[in-house]
Amino acid sequence: MNLYAVHNTLPFTSLTFAMFMVIVIALFLFFKWMKAKQNVYKWLLFCFNLVYLTVLFPKPLQIIILIMYLYLAVFLLRRFYKSENIVFPMVILSLPMIYMKYINAQPVSENDGSFLTESRKIIQIAGLSYMIFKVIGLYIDERRTTMKISFVHFFNFTAFVPALLIGPIDRYGRFREDCIKGFENISFPLYQKAWNNLVLGLLFKFIIAEFIHRMILSHLVNDASFTYHVSYMYTYLFYLFFDFAGYSLLAISFGNFIGIHVPVNFDKPFLAVNPKEFWKRWHKSLGDWLNDYFFKPIFKFLTTKQWFNSIQRQSIALFLTFTLMGFWNGFELHFVISGMLFGVYSVIHNYYQHKCKVKGKDVFFGSANPAAIQYFSLFLMINIVAFAIYIFSGKLF
Amino acid sequence: MEPRKLFLKYLLIYFFLILGFIYLHVINIEKIIYPFSEEKVESTVDFVYQQF
């Protein structure tokens, strides 16, 4: 790994990024110390994002064009599209992502000069999906408001470097408020929080996840046995958690250092006792996003049609939401099935809760010891999640 | 969280952070435990986030 590569530095992957981070934090502190005007903050953030994208990011031109496309799409949709139906805007905004997922699912061909191979090189931009999810959220939240969306705020929001690659998925309104408060947000308590997140993030990503990857996962011998698959399943689950949660903590920490309250993404997910709670603890920003922009509109649409009763509507909306999440991860079969499996878990739990409510008692556990129910639920959740994540990993098919 | 527990929590975090850094990045314990394994690319980014 080239630690000092220009145009090859993804966030939190190299010493170049660490040095860049230190310089940026020092600059923000300097401007605060100089008592700079609030308006300076958004321009400073703009310069920081722009310098990163043009100097360090692997595909500078492509990502700038993508941001321009998204801004133009949001502008035109807000201006000319007056319908309440959000499917068309969602598709328009998602077009680059849909195309990227489509070409990712095609068989790999090395430098054969075909249109597919060439377009793969252009459109495969790290963090594209997260960027598009953020912009879809922005459009849905702001589509009815008359407030102008300034390009500087839009750019800062979509290209916010710490959360560029894999989130957390922020909301425009909240992010804009932080930008308006500007240097006022940078304070000693937030620095303390930032430092604590930084230390924990480093431990998670660069020690525990790296240890699991280098010492266990890389050395599992694939003899196609049941033991191998089970070992891989649990090891991959913990690797993914520590790597992802560590990255999220680093993103939150960097955001805090420059006065942005990046939302929390992981909150002890292995303590979840049901699928609903799991998505409030694991990749929380995605869970909230899916709830607001997929589940609720689908449920609302089904409610207007009167085709199904309430529990059926909830279940269909849940299943479709998680299936769409699977497609968001990629068009490959293992991503889609993993998403559907999470949907099935949620539907089963939803029916179970409904039955308990109707019967006025726990239809599965009866009057068993509450502590025993708790431990059994924890055990069950970890195992079914491990299985779904194992399918997601693409190791099985 | 009460101060004593907080102190212990961060003591453990710093301890494992320093210990892990020494073992993984200074001594490179992988080479000692698996001396005959092939050199691997250390970046884990492509491994997990390629689909995003």
Tab-separated table of N, CA and C in Angstrom, chain A residues 194-322:
chain	number	residue	atom	x	y	z
A	194	ALA	N	-14.883	14.053	20.359
A	194	ALA	CA	-14.169	13.704	19.128
A	194	ALA	C	-12.962	12.822	19.432
A	195	TRP	N	-12.223	13.184	20.474
A	195	TRP	CA	-11.031	12.407	20.842
A	195	TRP	C	-11.412	10.982	21.245
A	196	ASN	N	-12.464	10.865	22.087
A	196	ASN	CA	-12.910	9.538	22.535
A	196	ASN	C	-13.343	8.671	21.344
A	197	ASN	N	-14.069	9.283	20.406
A	197	ASN	CA	-14.492	8.546	19.198
A	197	ASN	C	-13.293	8.144	18.352
A	198	LEU	N	-12.314	9.032	18.289
A	198	LEU	CA	-11.118	8.761	17.493
A	198	LEU	C	-10.362	7.540	18.043
A	199	VAL	N	-10.166	7.546	19.352
A	199	VAL	CA	-9.411	6.458	19.985
A	199	VAL	C	-10.138	5.118	19.799
A	200	LEU	N	-11.468	5.141	20.036
A	200	LEU	CA	-12.245	3.906	19.893
A	200	LEU	C	-12.284	3.463	18.425
A	201	GLY	N	-12.410	4.428	17.528
A	201	GLY	CA	-12.429	4.122	16.089
A	201	GLY	C	-11.123	3.497	15.636
A	202	LEU	N	-10.002	4.039	16.115
A	202	LEU	CA	-8.693	3.479	15.755
A	202	LEU	C	-8.564	2.049	16.269
A	203	LEU	N	-9.028	1.842	17.509
A	203	LEU	CA	-8.959	0.498	18.090
A	203	LEU	C	-9.807	-0.485	17.274
A	204	PHE	N	-11.018	-0.081	16.931
A	204	PHE	CA	-11.926	-0.958	16.184
A	204	PHE	C	-11.368	-1.291	14.797
A	205	LYS	N	-11.006	-0.212	14.048
A	205	LYS	CA	-10.674	-0.427	12.629
A	205	LYS	C	-9.250	-0.934	12.416
A	206	PHE	N	-8.293	-0.282	13.074
A	206	PHE	CA	-6.899	-0.597	12.757
A	206	PHE	C	-6.265	-1.658	13.667
A	207	ILE	N	-6.965	-2.022	14.739
A	207	ILE	CA	-6.405	-3.086	15.595
A	207	ILE	C	-7.301	-4.328	15.521
A	208	ILE	N	-8.562	-4.185	15.989
A	208	ILE	CA	-9.404	-5.392	16.084
A	208	ILE	C	-9.778	-5.928	14.692
A	209	ALA	N	-10.307	-5.043	13.817
A	209	ALA	CA	-10.712	-5.510	12.479
A	209	ALA	C	-9.499	-6.015	11.700
A	210	GLU	N	-8.407	-5.284	11.819
A	210	GLU	CA	-7.206	-5.699	11.081
A	210	GLU	C	-6.676	-7.035	11.618
A	211	PHE	N	-6.749	-7.193	12.939
A	211	PHE	CA	-6.321	-8.452	13.556
A	211	PHE	C	-7.176	-9.610	13.020
A	212	ILE	N	-8.508	-9.414	13.026
A	212	ILE	CA	-9.406	-10.481	12.552
A	212	ILE	C	-9.109	-10.802	11.083
A	213	HIS	N	-8.908	-9.752	10.294
A	213	HIS	CA	-8.684	-9.964	8.859
A	213	HIS	C	-7.351	-10.644	8.584
A	214	ARG	N	-6.297	-10.097	9.201
A	214	ARG	CA	-4.953	-10.610	8.885
A	214	ARG	C	-4.625	-11.932	9.563
A	215	MET	N	-5.139	-12.116	10.772
A	215	MET	CA	-4.750	-13.298	11.541
A	215	MET	C	-5.727	-14.465	11.399
A	216	ILE	N	-6.992	-14.166	11.093
A	216	ILE	CA	-7.962	-15.266	11.038
A	216	ILE	C	-8.556	-15.416	9.624
A	217	LEU	N	-9.257	-14.366	9.190
A	217	LEU	CA	-10.016	-14.467	7.939
A	217	LEU	C	-9.150	-14.839	6.733
A	218	SER	N	-7.982	-14.216	6.640
A	218	SER	CA	-7.105	-14.476	5.484
A	218	SER	C	-6.496	-15.868	5.508
A	219	HIS	N	-6.513	-16.499	6.680
A	219	HIS	CA	-5.835	-17.795	6.799
A	219	HIS	C	-6.798	-18.974	6.926
A	220	LEU	N	-8.102	-18.687	6.770
A	220	LEU	CA	-9.059	-19.806	6.791
A	220	LEU	C	-8.923	-20.572	5.470
A	221	VAL	N	-8.719	-21.854	5.580
A	221	VAL	CA	-8.514	-22.651	4.359
A	221	VAL	C	-9.867	-23.159	3.846
A	222	ASN	N	-10.194	-22.766	2.621
A	222	ASN	CA	-11.488	-23.149	2.041
A	222	ASN	C	-11.441	-24.584	1.528
A	223	ASP	N	-11.847	-25.516	2.396
A	223	ASP	CA	-11.912	-26.917	1.975
A	223	ASP	C	-13.369	-27.316	1.710
A	224	ALA	N	-14.207	-26.299	1.580
A	224	ALA	CA	-15.641	-26.472	1.296
A	224	ALA	C	-16.380	-27.255	2.378
A	225	SER	N	-15.772	-27.390	3.544
A	225	SER	CA	-16.432	-28.136	4.622
A	225	SER	C	-17.407	-27.234	5.370
A	226	PHE	N	-18.288	-27.858	6.147
A	226	PHE	CA	-19.259	-27.126	6.950
A	226	PHE	C	-18.527	-26.265	7.983
A	227	THR	N	-17.470	-26.825	8.571
A	227	THR	CA	-16.695	-26.097	9.590
A	227	THR	C	-16.119	-24.813	9.008
A	228	TYR	N	-15.604	-24.897	7.774
A	228	TYR	CA	-15.029	-23.705	7.143
A	228	TYR	C	-16.097	-22.625	6.996
A	229	HIS	N	-17.271	-23.014	6.473
A	229	HIS	CA	-18.317	-22.026	6.232
A	229	HIS	C	-18.803	-21.389	7.537
A	230	VAL	N	-18.943	-22.209	8.586
A	230	VAL	CA	-19.388	-21.669	9.881
A	230	VAL	C	-18.319	-20.730	10.445
A	231	SER	N	-17.053	-21.125	10.354
A	231	SER	CA	-15.961	-20.278	10.860
A	231	SER	C	-15.944	-18.954	10.107
A	232	TYR	N	-16.083	-19.044	8.786
A	232	TYR	CA	-16.052	-17.830	7.963
A	232	TYR	C	-17.224	-16.920	8.332
A	233	MET	N	-18.388	-17.530	8.532
A	233	MET	CA	-19.608	-16.766	8.827
A	233	MET	C	-19.432	-15.881	10.059
A	234	TYR	N	-18.983	-16.476	11.171
A	234	TYR	CA	-18.843	-15.691	12.405
A	234	TYR	C	-17.663	-14.716	12.327
A	235	THR	N	-16.567	-15.151	11.726
A	235	THR	CA	-15.392	-14.275	11.641
A	235	THR	C	-15.718	-13.056	10.788
A	236	TYR	N	-16.403	-13.285	9.662
A	236	TYR	CA	-16.744	-12.186	8.761
A	236	TYR	C	-17.683	-11.197	9.446
A	237	LEU	N	-18.648	-11.738	10.219
A	237	LEU	CA	-19.595	-10.858	10.929
A	237	LEU	C	-18.839	-9.884	11.831
A	238	PHE	N	-17.915	-10.419	12.638
A	238	PHE	CA	-17.202	-9.560	13.588
A	238	PHE	C	-16.212	-8.646	12.866
A	239	TYR	N	-15.624	-9.158	11.782
A	239	TYR	CA	-14.721	-8.309	11.002
A	239	TYR	C	-15.493	-7.116	10.427
A	240	LEU	N	-16.643	-7.421	9.827
A	240	LEU	CA	-17.448	-6.364	9.206
A	240	LEU	C	-17.885	-5.335	10.251
A	241	PHE	N	-18.319	-5.828	11.406
A	241	PHE	CA	-18.757	-4.915	12.459
A	241	PHE	C	-17.625	-3.988	12.895
A	242	PHE	N	-16.470	-4.549	13.266
A	242	PHE	CA	-15.385	-3.705	13.791
A	242	PHE	C	-14.837	-2.758	12.722
A	243	ASP	N	-14.767	-3.222	11.485
A	243	ASP	CA	-14.258	-2.371	10.422
A	243	ASP	C	-15.232	-1.218	10.135
A	244	PHE	N	-16.490	-1.555	10.005
A	244	PHE	CA	-17.519	-0.582	9.652
A	244	PHE	C	-17.769	0.384	10.820
A	245	ALA	N	-17.930	-0.184	12.030
A	245	ALA	CA	-18.180	0.670	13.203
A	245	ALA	C	-16.960	1.551	13.462
A	246	GLY	N	-15.763	1.004	13.253
A	246	GLY	CA	-14.524	1.782	13.443
A	246	GLY	C	-14.465	2.927	12.458
A	247	TYR	N	-14.790	2.652	11.202
A	247	TYR	CA	-14.794	3.703	10.178
A	247	TYR	C	-15.806	4.785	10.559
A	248	SER	N	-17.003	4.354	10.979
A	248	SER	CA	-18.046	5.322	11.342
A	248	SER	C	-17.598	6.200	12.504
A	249	LEU	N	-16.940	5.587	13.508
A	249	LEU	CA	-16.462	6.366	14.655
A	249	LEU	C	-15.415	7.388	14.225
A	250	LEU	N	-14.551	6.997	13.281
A	250	LEU	CA	-13.534	7.929	12.780
A	250	LEU	C	-14.195	9.081	12.026
A	251	ALA	N	-15.230	8.762	11.246
A	251	ALA	CA	-15.951	9.805	10.508
A	251	ALA	C	-16.635	10.765	11.486
A	252	ILE	N	-17.266	10.198	12.530
A	252	ILE	CA	-17.940	11.029	13.538
A	252	ILE	C	-16.903	11.916	14.231
A	253	SER	N	-15.764	11.305	14.559
A	253	SER	CA	-14.706	12.029	15.261
A	253	SER	C	-14.195	13.206	14.424
A	254	PHE	N	-13.888	12.947	13.161
A	254	PHE	CA	-13.383	14.006	12.292
A	254	PHE	C	-14.427	15.126	12.168
A	255	GLY	N	-15.706	14.710	11.991
A	255	GLY	CA	-16.788	15.696	11.916
A	255	GLY	C	-16.833	16.545	13.180
A	256	ASN	N	-16.760	15.905	14.339
A	256	ASN	CA	-16.792	16.625	15.627
A	256	ASN	C	-15.634	17.617	15.752
A	257	PHE	N	-14.450	17.208	15.293
A	257	PHE	CA	-13.277	18.087	15.390
A	257	PHE	C	-13.480	19.395	14.619
A	258	ILE	N	-14.277	19.333	13.533
A	258	ILE	CA	-14.491	20.570	12.773
A	258	ILE	C	-15.907	21.135	12.990
A	259	GLY	N	-16.573	20.663	14.037
A	259	GLY	CA	-17.840	21.266	14.457
A	259	GLY	C	-19.091	20.698	13.831
A	260	ILE	N	-19.001	19.527	13.212
A	260	ILE	CA	-20.199	18.897	12.615
A	260	ILE	C	-20.594	17.693	13.467
A	261	HIS	N	-21.888	17.662	13.870
A	261	HIS	CA	-22.373	16.535	14.682
A	261	HIS	C	-22.827	15.394	13.763
A	262	VAL	N	-21.874	14.608	13.273
A	262	VAL	CA	-22.216	13.484	12.379
A	262	VAL	C	-23.036	12.455	13.175
A	263	PRO	N	-24.169	11.967	12.619
A	263	PRO	CA	-25.014	11.038	13.407
A	263	PRO	C	-24.321	9.706	13.741
A	264	VAL	N	-24.766	9.145	14.860
A	264	VAL	CA	-24.201	7.860	15.319
A	264	VAL	C	-24.662	6.749	14.376
A	265	ASN	N	-23.810	5.776	14.114
A	265	ASN	CA	-24.151	4.716	13.164
A	265	ASN	C	-24.291	3.333	13.818
A	266	PHE	N	-23.541	3.077	14.860
A	266	PHE	CA	-23.595	1.763	15.527
A	266	PHE	C	-23.763	1.952	17.034
A	267	ASP	N	-24.667	1.179	17.615
A	267	ASP	CA	-24.902	1.289	19.060
A	267	ASP	C	-25.091	-0.122	19.630
A	268	LYS	N	-24.014	-0.787	19.903
A	268	LYS	CA	-24.016	-2.148	20.473
A	268	LYS	C	-25.045	-3.059	19.767
A	269	PRO	N	-24.862	-3.325	18.473
A	269	PRO	CA	-25.879	-4.086	17.729
A	269	PRO	C	-26.080	-5.516	18.207
A	270	PHE	N	-25.065	-6.084	18.854
A	270	PHE	CA	-25.204	-7.478	19.274
A	270	PHE	C	-26.035	-7.612	20.556
A	271	LEU	N	-26.544	-6.475	21.050
A	271	LEU	CA	-27.462	-6.531	22.189
A	271	LEU	C	-28.916	-6.454	21.727
A	272	ALA	N	-29.127	-6.433	20.410
A	272	ALA	CA	-30.501	-6.366	19.878
A	272	ALA	C	-31.203	-7.701	20.087
A	273	VAL	N	-32.492	-7.624	20.477
A	273	VAL	CA	-33.230	-8.872	20.724
A	273	VAL	C	-34.259	-9.167	19.625
A	274	ASN	N	-34.407	-8.251	18.693
A	274	ASN	CA	-35.304	-8.500	17.557
A	274	ASN	C	-34.828	-7.692	16.338
A	275	PRO	N	-35.310	-8.024	15.124
A	275	PRO	CA	-34.828	-7.331	13.918
A	275	PRO	C	-35.066	-5.817	13.946
A	276	LYS	N	-36.208	-5.419	14.531
A	276	LYS	CA	-36.536	-3.985	14.588
A	276	LYS	C	-35.463	-3.241	15.386
A	277	GLU	N	-35.107	-3.816	16.532
A	277	GLU	CA	-34.092	-3.193	17.393
A	277	GLU	C	-32.715	-3.253	16.728
A	278	PHE	N	-32.481	-4.345	16.000
A	278	PHE	CA	-31.184	-4.510	15.343
A	278	PHE	C	-30.903	-3.345	14.394
A	279	TRP	N	-31.913	-2.960	13.601
A	279	TRP	CA	-31.708	-1.865	12.636
A	279	TRP	C	-31.684	-0.498	13.292
A	280	LYS	N	-31.982	-0.447	14.599
A	280	LYS	CA	-31.793	0.813	15.328
A	280	LYS	C	-30.395	0.869	15.924
A	281	ARG	N	-29.695	-0.264	15.857
A	281	ARG	CA	-28.358	-0.330	16.448
A	281	ARG	C	-27.264	-0.563	15.401
A	282	TRP	N	-27.589	-1.264	14.317
A	282	TRP	CA	-26.603	-1.602	13.287
A	282	TRP	C	-26.842	-0.691	12.076
A	283	HIS	N	-25.820	0.031	11.662
A	283	HIS	CA	-25.940	0.967	10.535
A	283	HIS	C	-27.216	1.787	10.682
A	284	LYS	N	-27.323	2.429	11.860
A	284	LYS	CA	-28.535	3.146	12.261
A	284	LYS	C	-28.954	4.210	11.242
A	285	SER	N	-27.975	4.924	10.700
A	285	SER	CA	-28.332	6.006	9.760
A	285	SER	C	-28.998	5.435	8.508
A	286	LEU	N	-28.590	4.239	8.084
A	286	LEU	CA	-29.231	3.599	6.929
A	286	LEU	C	-30.631	3.113	7.312
A	287	GLY	N	-30.748	2.508	8.512
A	287	GLY	CA	-32.042	2.030	9.009
A	287	GLY	C	-33.058	3.170	9.058
A	288	ASP	N	-32.638	4.320	9.598
A	288	ASP	CA	-33.532	5.486	9.684
A	288	ASP	C	-33.882	5.999	8.293
A	289	TRP	N	-32.867	6.002	7.424
A	289	TRP	CA	-33.088	6.485	6.050
A	289	TRP	C	-34.108	5.591	5.339
A	290	LEU	N	-33.914	4.281	5.437
A	290	LEU	CA	-34.830	3.340	4.784
A	290	LEU	C	-36.253	3.493	5.330
A	291	ASN	N	-36.355	3.700	6.639
A	291	ASN	CA	-37.657	3.866	7.277
A	291	ASN	C	-38.377	5.103	6.728
A	292	ASP	N	-37.635	6.213	6.630
A	292	ASP	CA	-38.257	7.475	6.219
A	292	ASP	C	-38.549	7.550	4.724
A	293	TYR	N	-37.632	7.033	3.904
A	293	TYR	CA	-37.770	7.270	2.461
A	293	TYR	C	-38.186	6.045	1.645
A	294	PHE	N	-38.188	4.866	2.230
A	294	PHE	CA	-38.691	3.671	1.536
A	294	PHE	C	-39.940	3.127	2.241
A	295	PHE	N	-39.767	2.758	3.527
A	295	PHE	CA	-40.857	2.076	4.230
A	295	PHE	C	-42.118	2.943	4.313
A	296	LYS	N	-41.969	4.157	4.815
A	296	LYS	CA	-43.149	5.020	5.017
A	296	LYS	C	-43.879	5.342	3.709
A	297	PRO	N	-43.165	5.736	2.609
A	297	PRO	CA	-43.898	5.975	1.355
A	297	PRO	C	-44.591	4.720	0.819
A	298	ILE	N	-43.931	3.545	0.924
A	298	ILE	CA	-44.561	2.303	0.430
A	298	ILE	C	-45.808	1.998	1.254
A	299	PHE	N	-45.684	2.124	2.582
A	299	PHE	CA	-46.814	1.848	3.481
A	299	PHE	C	-47.968	2.815	3.194
A	300	LYS	N	-47.611	4.076	2.989
A	300	LYS	CA	-48.625	5.111	2.694
A	300	LYS	C	-49.346	4.785	1.379
A	301	PHE	N	-48.566	4.376	0.375
A	301	PHE	CA	-49.150	4.022	-0.918
A	301	PHE	C	-50.112	2.842	-0.760
A	302	LEU	N	-49.698	1.817	-0.022
A	302	LEU	CA	-50.550	0.640	0.171
A	302	LEU	C	-51.809	1.001	0.955
A	303	THR	N	-51.693	1.957	1.891
A	303	THR	CA	-52.850	2.377	2.686
A	303	THR	C	-53.913	3.022	1.794
A	304	THR	N	-53.466	3.791	0.812
A	304	THR	CA	-54.439	4.459	-0.066
A	304	THR	C	-55.186	3.454	-0.950
A	305	LYS	N	-54.586	2.307	-1.203
A	305	LYS	CA	-55.189	1.335	-2.124
A	305	LYS	C	-56.215	0.410	-1.468
A	306	GLN	N	-56.133	0.265	-0.150
A	306	GLN	CA	-57.090	-0.592	0.582
A	306	GLN	C	-57.123	-2.052	0.089
A	307	TRP	N	-56.015	-2.535	-0.432
A	307	TRP	CA	-55.979	-3.920	-0.912
A	307	TRP	C	-55.724	-4.908	0.232
A	308	PHE	N	-55.009	-4.436	1.239
A	308	PHE	CA	-54.574	-5.336	2.320
A	308	PHE	C	-54.969	-4.760	3.682
A	309	ASN	N	-54.993	-5.647	4.697
A	309	ASN	CA	-55.221	-5.127	6.049
A	309	ASN	C	-53.907	-4.563	6.607
A	310	SER	N	-53.978	-3.978	7.785
A	310	SER	CA	-52.833	-3.232	8.343
A	310	SER	C	-51.555	-4.074	8.470
A	311	ILE	N	-51.706	-5.277	9.012
A	311	ILE	CA	-50.523	-6.128	9.242
A	311	ILE	C	-49.910	-6.593	7.909
A	312	GLN	N	-50.769	-6.835	6.943
A	312	GLN	CA	-50.265	-7.228	5.608
A	312	GLN	C	-49.523	-6.062	4.946
A	313	ARG	N	-50.102	-4.868	5.103
A	313	ARG	CA	-49.456	-3.678	4.527
A	313	ARG	C	-48.072	-3.479	5.126
A	314	GLN	N	-48.007	-3.589	6.466
A	314	GLN	CA	-46.711	-3.424	7.150
A	314	GLN	C	-45.698	-4.446	6.645
A	315	SER	N	-46.160	-5.691	6.535
A	315	SER	CA	-45.254	-6.774	6.137
A	315	SER	C	-44.759	-6.590	4.713
A	316	ILE	N	-45.682	-6.219	3.802
A	316	ILE	CA	-45.264	-6.009	2.404
A	316	ILE	C	-44.261	-4.855	2.332
A	317	ALA	N	-44.585	-3.766	3.035
A	317	ALA	CA	-43.686	-2.594	3.018
A	317	ALA	C	-42.314	-2.963	3.599
A	318	LEU	N	-42.308	-3.751	4.670
A	318	LEU	CA	-41.031	-4.175	5.277
A	318	LEU	C	-40.212	-5.000	4.302
A	319	PHE	N	-40.879	-5.984	3.696
A	319	PHE	CA	-40.172	-6.886	2.789
A	319	PHE	C	-39.625	-6.117	1.587
A	320	LEU	N	-40.442	-5.240	1.003
A	320	LEU	CA	-39.991	-4.456	-0.157
A	320	LEU	C	-38.837	-3.531	0.214
A	321	THR	N	-38.901	-2.941	1.398
A	321	THR	CA	-37.839	-2.030	1.849
A	321	THR	C	-36.504	-2.766	1.925
A	322	PHE	N	-36.517	-3.935	2.561
A	322	PHE	CA	-35.250	-4.674	2.714
A	322	PHE	C	-34.773	-5.264	1.377
